[in-house]
XYZ file of C-alpha atoms in Angstrom:
595
model
C -83.955 76.821 6.448
C -80.815 78.568 5.216
C -82.967 81.568 4.286
C -84.858 81.603 7.573
C -81.578 81.708 9.459
C -81.165 85.338 8.384
C -84.728 86.438 9.145
C -85.029 88.537 12.349
C -86.691 86.748 15.271
C -89.721 89.050 15.252
C -90.234 88.457 11.515
C -89.877 84.710 11.932
C -92.496 84.736 14.690
C -94.872 86.805 12.546
C -94.375 84.439 9.584
C -95.233 81.439 11.738
C -98.401 83.087 13.019
C -99.503 84.098 9.508
C -99.079 80.514 8.329
C -100.938 79.212 11.400
C -97.838 77.203 12.269
C -97.122 75.865 15.721
C -94.604 78.335 17.058
C -95.367 78.006 20.757
C -92.502 75.626 21.401
C -89.958 77.430 19.210
C -86.919 78.501 21.191
C -86.829 81.808 19.291
C -90.016 82.997 21.029
C -89.173 84.742 24.289
C -91.621 84.452 27.148
C -92.749 88.093 27.568
C -92.939 87.649 31.353
C -89.135 87.216 31.283
C -88.997 90.999 30.741
C -90.874 91.523 34.049
C -93.130 94.094 32.385
C -95.702 94.420 35.181
C -94.982 97.182 37.688
C -96.269 97.954 41.197
C -97.337 94.457 42.140
C -99.065 93.636 38.858
C -99.086 89.959 37.926
C -97.808 88.904 34.503
C -99.975 86.274 32.759
C -98.780 84.850 29.451
C -101.243 84.467 26.580
C -100.365 82.600 23.430
C -96.682 82.367 22.643
C -95.640 85.999 22.895
C -98.595 87.822 24.446
C -99.141 88.835 28.061
C -101.471 90.751 30.326
C -100.759 92.464 33.616
C -103.347 91.877 36.327
C -103.454 95.192 38.215
C -106.270 94.206 40.585
C -106.110 96.099 43.890
C -102.646 97.487 43.206
C -103.820 101.093 42.954
C -102.381 101.255 39.442
C -103.749 100.652 35.963
C -102.614 100.597 32.348
C -101.003 97.910 30.215
C -98.118 97.445 32.677
C -99.811 98.688 35.886
C -97.696 101.828 35.701
C -100.343 104.561 35.983
C -101.349 105.438 39.575
C -104.943 106.196 40.440
C -105.922 109.446 42.168
C -105.346 108.372 45.774
C -102.044 106.697 44.989
C -100.910 109.939 43.337
C -101.728 111.802 46.537
C -99.860 109.244 48.644
C -96.819 109.438 46.380
C -96.799 113.213 46.698
C -96.838 113.273 50.496
C -94.934 110.077 51.311
C -91.343 110.784 52.429
C -88.493 108.697 51.056
C -87.129 105.863 53.178
C -83.855 107.771 53.617
C -85.749 110.820 54.868
C -87.733 108.704 57.320
C -84.581 106.945 58.517
C -82.798 110.269 59.029
C -85.729 111.618 61.022
C -85.876 108.519 63.237
C -82.124 108.525 63.900
C -81.718 112.234 64.633
C -83.421 114.905 66.785
C -82.824 113.120 70.084
C -84.543 115.907 72.029
C -87.771 115.320 70.106
C -87.726 111.567 70.602
C -87.005 111.956 74.323
C -90.371 113.718 74.493
C -92.192 111.247 72.209
C -90.898 108.192 74.083
C -92.553 109.395 77.287
C -95.988 110.124 75.834
C -98.862 108.305 74.145
C -97.239 109.241 70.821
C -94.801 106.357 71.204
C -97.616 103.823 70.862
C -99.232 105.719 67.995
C -96.010 105.835 65.977
C -95.236 102.202 66.773
C -98.679 101.173 65.529
C -98.148 103.135 62.322
C -94.749 101.524 61.834
C -96.169 98.031 62.356
C -99.030 98.497 59.907
C -96.887 100.115 57.213
C -94.161 97.495 57.461
C -96.234 94.346 57.786
C -98.574 95.172 54.891
C -95.605 94.560 52.558
C -95.658 90.855 53.443
C -98.583 89.053 51.758
C -100.944 87.005 53.901
C -101.897 84.338 53.030
C -98.647 83.379 51.292
C -98.483 83.670 47.523
C -95.702 81.834 45.696
C -93.156 79.137 46.301
C -90.085 78.102 44.349
C -91.801 75.310 42.450
C -94.585 77.384 40.907
C -94.344 80.866 39.390
C -98.099 81.275 39.701
C -100.589 81.045 42.575
C -101.410 77.473 43.508
C -102.961 75.552 46.354
C -99.529 74.020 46.997
C -98.090 77.491 47.620
C -100.642 78.060 50.349
C -101.058 74.615 51.830
C -97.675 72.866 51.560
C -95.657 73.964 54.595
C -92.552 72.093 53.481
C -91.821 74.922 51.044
C -90.375 78.285 51.926
C -92.820 80.861 50.629
C -91.781 83.570 48.147
C -92.710 87.232 47.778
C -91.916 87.214 44.084
C -92.341 84.187 41.824
C -89.228 82.456 40.513
C -87.715 83.548 37.218
C -89.486 81.569 34.472
C -87.472 78.541 33.423
C -87.769 79.353 29.705
C -86.091 82.766 29.884
C -83.158 83.268 27.489
C -80.782 84.439 30.252
C -80.330 83.361 33.898
C -81.799 86.629 35.226
C -84.507 86.964 32.579
C -83.539 89.020 29.552
C -80.713 91.149 30.943
C -77.137 90.493 31.909
C -74.654 87.803 30.970
C -75.425 84.319 29.695
C -73.359 82.804 32.522
C -73.535 83.994 36.136
C -70.248 84.520 38.004
C -68.707 81.717 40.044
C -70.003 81.832 43.669
C -66.472 81.276 44.961
C -65.312 84.326 43.000
C -68.094 86.447 44.539
C -67.284 85.301 48.073
C -63.496 85.512 47.792
C -63.319 88.754 45.854
C -66.168 90.800 47.312
C -67.121 89.321 50.694
C -63.862 88.026 52.202
C -62.570 90.125 55.074
C -59.442 92.123 54.292
C -59.400 93.881 57.667
C -61.961 93.677 60.465
C -64.318 96.641 60.150
C -66.242 97.280 63.391
C -69.929 98.083 63.175
C -70.362 101.875 63.648
C -73.599 101.711 65.689
C -71.800 99.971 68.557
C -73.357 96.545 68.011
C -71.530 93.820 69.917
C -70.803 90.103 69.733
C -73.617 89.373 72.207
C -75.961 90.610 69.494
C -74.209 88.528 66.851
C -74.766 85.281 68.725
C -78.399 86.190 69.388
C -78.902 86.735 65.662
C -77.721 83.203 64.998
C -79.462 81.586 67.964
C -82.796 83.317 67.337
C -83.127 82.885 63.576
C -82.123 79.235 63.425
C -85.390 78.187 65.023
C -87.131 79.038 61.719
C -84.294 79.078 59.165
C -83.979 75.330 58.731
C -83.354 74.567 55.079
C -83.817 70.911 54.155
C -80.666 70.353 52.134
C -81.648 66.755 51.421
C -84.792 67.806 49.534
C -83.265 71.062 48.281
C -82.810 74.742 49.074
C -86.468 75.578 48.431
C -87.657 73.338 51.277
C -87.715 73.913 55.036
C -87.765 71.530 57.993
C -89.200 74.227 60.292
C -92.912 73.575 59.911
C -93.691 76.142 62.618
C -92.585 79.001 60.326
C -92.016 81.411 63.185
C -91.006 81.952 66.806
C -91.817 78.593 68.407
C -88.669 78.193 70.557
C -87.837 75.023 68.632
C -84.169 75.935 69.019
C -84.649 75.416 72.780
C -87.101 72.519 72.906
C -86.370 70.718 69.639
C -88.170 70.916 66.328
C -90.140 67.688 66.807
C -91.909 65.852 69.607
C -89.395 63.010 69.837
C -86.485 65.406 70.362
C -88.499 67.418 72.870
C -89.262 64.333 74.958
C -85.599 63.314 75.020
C -84.652 66.772 76.338
C -87.390 66.946 78.969
C -86.922 65.867 82.571
C -90.560 64.726 82.709
C -90.888 66.170 86.201
C -92.322 69.541 87.249
C -92.342 70.682 83.599
C -88.565 71.030 83.532
C -85.889 70.324 80.960
C -82.983 67.962 81.629
C -79.795 69.530 82.932
C -76.484 68.775 84.571
C -74.906 70.547 87.531
C -71.272 71.614 87.318
C -69.624 73.652 90.079
C -73.054 74.334 91.495
C -74.436 75.731 88.215
C -76.967 74.409 85.723
C -75.855 73.536 82.183
C -77.428 71.562 79.321
C -77.092 67.779 79.662
C -74.717 65.806 77.501
C -75.805 63.379 74.809
C -75.135 60.609 77.342
C -78.154 61.761 79.381
C -80.257 63.180 76.540
C -79.465 61.046 73.466
C -80.546 63.501 70.760
C -78.757 63.821 67.440
C -76.112 66.557 67.591
C -73.457 67.510 65.032
C -69.975 67.446 66.538
C -66.648 66.461 64.968
C -65.465 62.964 65.836
C -62.699 64.248 68.128
C -65.200 65.778 70.588
C -65.816 63.228 73.398
C -69.403 62.430 74.444
C -68.967 64.090 77.846
C -68.343 67.410 76.038
C -71.202 67.020 73.562
C -73.980 69.150 74.984
C -77.533 68.138 74.086
C -79.422 71.228 72.892
C -82.704 71.907 71.085
C -80.952 72.641 67.784
C -78.637 69.942 66.480
C -76.010 72.450 65.251
C -75.808 74.627 68.363
C -72.676 72.958 69.653
C -70.881 74.880 66.908
C -69.730 77.834 69.013
C -69.794 78.628 72.751
C -71.948 81.712 72.101
C -74.824 79.481 70.995
C -74.266 77.175 73.976
C -74.353 80.255 76.213
C -77.825 81.257 75.008
C -79.013 77.650 75.176
C -77.896 77.535 78.816
C -79.610 80.828 79.669
C -82.939 79.735 78.183
C -82.661 76.324 79.871
C -82.178 78.000 83.235
C -84.993 80.464 82.536
C -87.418 77.693 81.588
C -86.703 75.713 84.740
C -86.891 78.884 86.871
C -90.352 79.672 85.445
C -91.461 76.094 86.127
C -90.642 76.615 89.816
C -92.654 79.847 89.866
C -95.656 78.236 88.173
C -95.557 75.159 90.396
C -95.614 77.339 93.500
C -98.746 79.076 92.218
C -100.380 75.982 90.717
C -99.513 72.941 92.870
C -102.236 70.882 91.136
C -100.753 71.255 87.655
C -99.065 68.215 86.161
C -95.734 68.083 84.345
C -97.303 68.673 80.940
C -99.200 71.835 81.851
C -96.197 73.282 83.642
C -94.023 72.602 80.598
C -96.468 73.921 78.004
C -97.241 77.116 79.935
C -93.550 77.769 80.590
C -92.887 77.405 76.875
C -95.529 80.046 76.069
C -93.895 82.408 78.556
C -90.475 81.768 77.009
C -91.852 82.523 73.534
C -93.311 85.779 74.864
C -90.000 86.745 76.458
C -88.153 86.050 73.209
C -90.477 88.263 71.162
C -90.330 91.057 73.738
C -86.526 91.057 73.849
C -86.200 90.816 70.068
C -88.470 93.805 69.380
C -87.490 96.181 72.179
C -83.745 95.462 72.302
C -82.539 93.424 69.319
C -84.503 95.204 66.562
C -83.987 98.455 68.456
C -80.221 98.034 68.163
C -80.452 97.121 64.488
C -82.591 100.131 63.620
C -80.500 102.776 65.308
C -83.771 104.645 65.913
C -84.215 107.205 68.659
C -87.842 106.084 68.887
C -88.051 103.418 71.573
C -89.689 100.433 69.938
C -92.624 98.982 71.849
C -93.863 95.422 72.194
C -97.593 95.800 72.771
C -99.817 93.354 70.866
C -102.942 95.366 71.726
C -101.810 98.023 69.232
C -103.055 95.790 66.399
C -106.227 94.409 67.959
C -108.475 96.790 66.017
C -106.572 96.374 62.763
C -107.120 93.865 59.960
C -104.147 91.710 60.912
C -103.754 87.960 60.396
C -101.964 86.030 63.117
C -100.055 83.660 60.930
C -96.651 83.602 59.276
C -94.668 81.790 56.624
C -90.901 82.015 56.309
C -89.845 83.326 52.903
C -86.783 82.172 50.998
C -85.836 85.824 50.476
C -85.779 86.325 54.269
C -83.429 83.349 54.644
C -81.164 84.823 51.970
C -80.819 88.277 53.502
C -80.150 87.034 57.031
C -76.644 85.609 56.473
C -74.836 87.982 58.820
C -71.531 86.216 59.371
C -69.793 89.576 59.065
C -70.800 90.190 62.698
C -68.241 87.638 63.892
C -64.748 88.942 64.774
C -61.554 87.054 63.959
C -60.775 86.491 67.641
C -62.845 86.496 70.824
C -61.694 88.325 73.931
C -62.870 86.495 77.061
C -61.729 87.486 80.545
C -58.425 88.782 79.162
C -57.792 85.779 76.923
C -57.723 85.999 73.132
C -59.236 82.980 71.374
C -59.060 82.711 67.556
C -62.230 81.804 65.715
C -60.731 78.478 64.654
C -60.230 77.393 68.285
C -63.718 78.622 69.132
C -65.527 76.122 66.908
C -67.088 73.068 68.609
C -65.342 73.905 71.862
C -68.020 73.557 74.541
C -65.386 73.534 77.296
C -65.088 77.316 76.855
C -68.630 77.614 78.219
C -67.969 75.576 81.335
C -64.434 76.896 81.870
C -65.326 80.607 81.907
C -68.963 80.368 82.961
C -72.008 82.255 81.706
C -71.195 85.500 83.522
C -67.764 85.984 81.965
C -68.973 85.033 78.490
C -71.873 87.491 78.639
C -69.678 90.259 80.004
C -66.985 89.703 77.368
C -69.347 89.341 74.409
C -71.251 92.468 75.455
C -68.050 94.518 75.422
C -66.600 93.350 72.106
C -67.489 95.045 68.821
C -69.203 93.053 66.102
C -68.359 93.589 62.439
C -70.243 95.739 59.940
C -72.533 93.688 57.696
C -72.964 95.846 54.599
C -70.451 97.122 52.062
C -68.528 93.895 51.453
C -64.997 92.779 52.375
C -65.861 91.881 55.985
C -66.801 88.171 56.106
C -64.502 85.777 58.041
C -62.638 83.452 55.679
C -63.778 80.379 57.649
C -67.450 81.156 56.885
C -67.250 82.070 53.194
C -68.476 78.624 52.206
C -71.883 79.543 53.674
C -72.106 82.541 51.343
C -71.296 80.285 48.390
C -74.017 77.847 49.453
C -76.470 80.738 49.772
C -75.712 81.962 46.279
C -76.161 78.462 44.895
C -79.454 78.193 46.819
C -80.712 81.440 45.289
C -79.945 80.138 41.803
C -81.661 76.835 42.539
C -84.713 78.834 43.598
C -84.361 81.175 40.572
C -84.714 84.250 42.793
C -85.384 87.427 40.851
C -82.856 90.251 40.649
C -81.961 92.655 43.425
C -83.645 95.552 41.613
C -86.892 93.597 41.273
C -86.960 93.284 45.062
C -86.158 96.969 45.431
C -89.371 97.630 43.486
C -91.345 95.083 45.510
C -90.453 96.884 48.734
C -91.297 100.282 47.235
C -87.671 101.357 46.856
C -86.229 103.061 43.808
C -84.265 100.571 41.671
C -80.604 101.399 41.129
C -79.745 102.778 37.693
C -76.088 101.688 37.724
C -73.484 99.825 39.739
C -71.861 103.158 40.560
C -75.077 104.245 42.261
C -75.335 100.879 44.023
C -71.898 101.060 45.697
C -69.543 103.895 46.570
C -66.575 101.569 45.920
C -65.635 102.472 42.340
C -63.459 99.398 41.813
C -66.241 97.113 43.024
C -68.748 98.863 40.758
C -66.606 98.281 37.685
C -65.921 94.649 38.546
C -69.579 93.890 39.215
C -70.535 95.503 35.917
C -68.005 93.327 34.138
C -69.362 90.197 35.814
C -73.107 90.867 35.508
C -73.304 93.205 32.530
C -76.392 95.054 33.757
C -77.503 96.409 37.137
C -80.897 94.772 36.533
C -79.151 91.396 36.396
C -77.441 91.751 39.803
C -78.500 88.806 41.961
C -80.408 89.328 45.198
C -77.837 87.809 47.575
C -74.755 89.809 46.495
C -76.974 92.864 46.099
C -78.203 92.772 49.675
C -74.690 92.083 51.037
C -72.615 94.496 48.954
C -74.908 97.531 48.814
C -73.334 100.710 50.171
C -74.134 101.236 53.837
C -76.136 104.109 55.204
C -73.988 106.682 57.067
C -72.850 105.246 60.403
C -75.102 102.240 59.943
C -74.746 98.477 60.195
C -75.843 97.894 56.603
C -77.513 99.425 53.546
C -80.999 100.725 52.884
C -82.297 97.521 51.297
C -81.370 95.216 54.179
C -83.257 97.414 56.627
C -86.280 98.151 54.454
C -86.673 94.518 53.351
C -85.700 92.808 56.590
C -87.917 94.850 58.913
C -91.257 93.848 57.308
C -90.316 90.157 57.432
C -89.232 90.460 61.082
C -92.183 92.450 62.373
C -94.745 90.325 60.543
C -93.200 87.147 61.926
C -93.008 88.497 65.480
C -96.402 90.170 65.737
C -98.071 87.430 63.691
C -97.274 84.922 66.441
C -100.308 83.279 68.068
C -99.455 84.626 71.538
C -99.857 88.178 70.186
C -103.461 87.521 69.127
C -106.498 88.662 71.155
C -107.294 85.019 71.864
C -103.923 84.370 73.520
C -102.775 87.728 74.883
C -104.293 87.500 78.383
C -103.113 86.377 81.830
C -104.669 82.887 81.787
C -102.527 81.896 78.785
C -99.401 82.390 80.871
C -100.660 80.915 84.137
C -101.954 84.168 85.621
C -100.721 87.675 86.213
C -97.312 86.512 87.458
C -96.476 84.704 84.220
C -98.079 87.439 82.110
C -95.928 90.024 83.883
C -92.760 88.006 83.158
C -93.571 88.329 79.452
C -94.550 92.011 79.590
C -91.426 93.063 81.512
C -88.853 90.770 79.860
C -85.406 92.212 79.140
C -82.060 90.772 78.150
C -80.634 91.863 81.495
C -83.359 90.028 83.404
C -82.801 86.895 81.332
C -79.121 86.922 82.311
C -79.206 88.257 85.845
C -82.107 86.084 87.011
C -80.078 83.048 85.995
C -76.499 83.827 87.064
C -74.606 84.100 90.347
C -73.634 87.681 89.614
C -74.875 90.246 87.133
C -72.354 91.073 84.384
C -72.504 93.932 81.907
C -75.152 92.782 79.452
C -76.405 94.631 76.386
C -76.534 94.460 72.595
C -74.427 97.642 72.541
C -70.822 98.024 73.664
C -70.437 100.244 76.753
C -71.469 103.814 75.958
C -69.733 105.472 78.894
C -67.069 104.916 81.523
C -69.541 103.699 84.115
C -70.742 100.894 81.874
C -67.166 100.085 80.858
C -66.070 99.487 84.468
C -65.578 95.770 85.162
C -68.457 94.267 87.122
C -67.704 92.706 90.464
C -69.240 89.362 91.364
C -72.174 89.704 93.725
C -74.725 87.338 95.212
C -77.400 90.012 94.821
C -79.356 90.074 91.564
């Protein structure tokens, strides 16, 4: 054994094989799939102890590592513009897009965008965090988040495979040194706090990690837009929140206005600190939505909208019972959510001059599967706490973030109108580039980084490849902050060992953009597949009868953020996901009884 200690690993492996020894379990043999040798969607399959094959089936590539494109892929690569070129084209030439947005070309381009983006998300789902190979569990077991790439094999010599350091940096160091806000940096596209609260309210209906079972599990079995954040994520919670009359949800009336009930009237489990009295503990679909008044604001708006729709449906269908009124109203609410998210929320994120279009019929003649699974990678990239400012400006008052937490009295004191108006006028923070996360929320980033390691998520560059982006060759290419580049290189040792979560958060931002290339190019496919893959967008559901007739169908097809607010308030405030663009919008709104 003293002699063998000096024999190179490759020679030792060869010696074992020649002597027909059992070397498969020897720690000196590196799993070849730890090198991630298969390119362009090829699947690495290990054979023997140190052999592998890449399955290139239907990738458009061939060769030992699926690196050689076939004829048609070569043609596509020659004519396909880069993502930066496409983004530049979509965010410039306003005169051209003014023409396109008023012609049939808008629908044609939107259809192309939907098909190109959504094809990047596999359907049916492929992997989960327990298995790094296809399995029936990956497809059938809805308690898992799905995965686009399999987890890093457990027997790899280094945490990120075969590159980088033997020990990954401390999550607290990453959050404190690279993410913590040094000075509030406003988002250059004009995104506001109203958008920031919608991001949190919307995504938490399907981002519901089961921290009891572990980070790889989800409690959101719906895996998509089901309005569970409004109605509750299970039948028991839903029944406790329902009025059980005319399809409506429970509510309380304060100063002549409708608000969510308290836990005294709807005894659902909510998370509030002990010092918050029961009469201030609002009962909402999501147990954590008492956290900040912005989430309570949206909960109140959707509560009012649901009950308003119930009145409309009852007037048209006096024979319907409570259950049918409730269920049909919920479908309408889901449709409104998807419409607003695509045409206003995603529109604001993109910065595109093309007006995005919510029209499910665009995909009716395409091979498109109306199903969705939430991926762990999607959960990771959507931690956008940088949007939150350090203080909130409401009706001339300045409220620090610390006083904002679990303070539901802010909602009832100022009222929906003043909250909406104030949040719509205040700048949100820039997400990408680092150094812009509120100190109070850094613990969430640390949890996310720990979750990614528990799930053995592959490196940032591996996901760049998966989404057809060029992998970064160095940390200096990755960020335009030279000091950050050097520090990251010291911590990780190799750009190919940079973890997904810090990669997506610290990447240099596009010019005058909310975040970097990767966040947009990876996030958009997840979002569009989840939205358009909803059952109500299918040919079987997308028709008037689903929504109670043409009146309900029209509510869905014409939904806007402004309608959501102004149909449910005493007066119509300034409401948008963009801060005022001109003096007219910036003028304070005067209360009016006319909607």
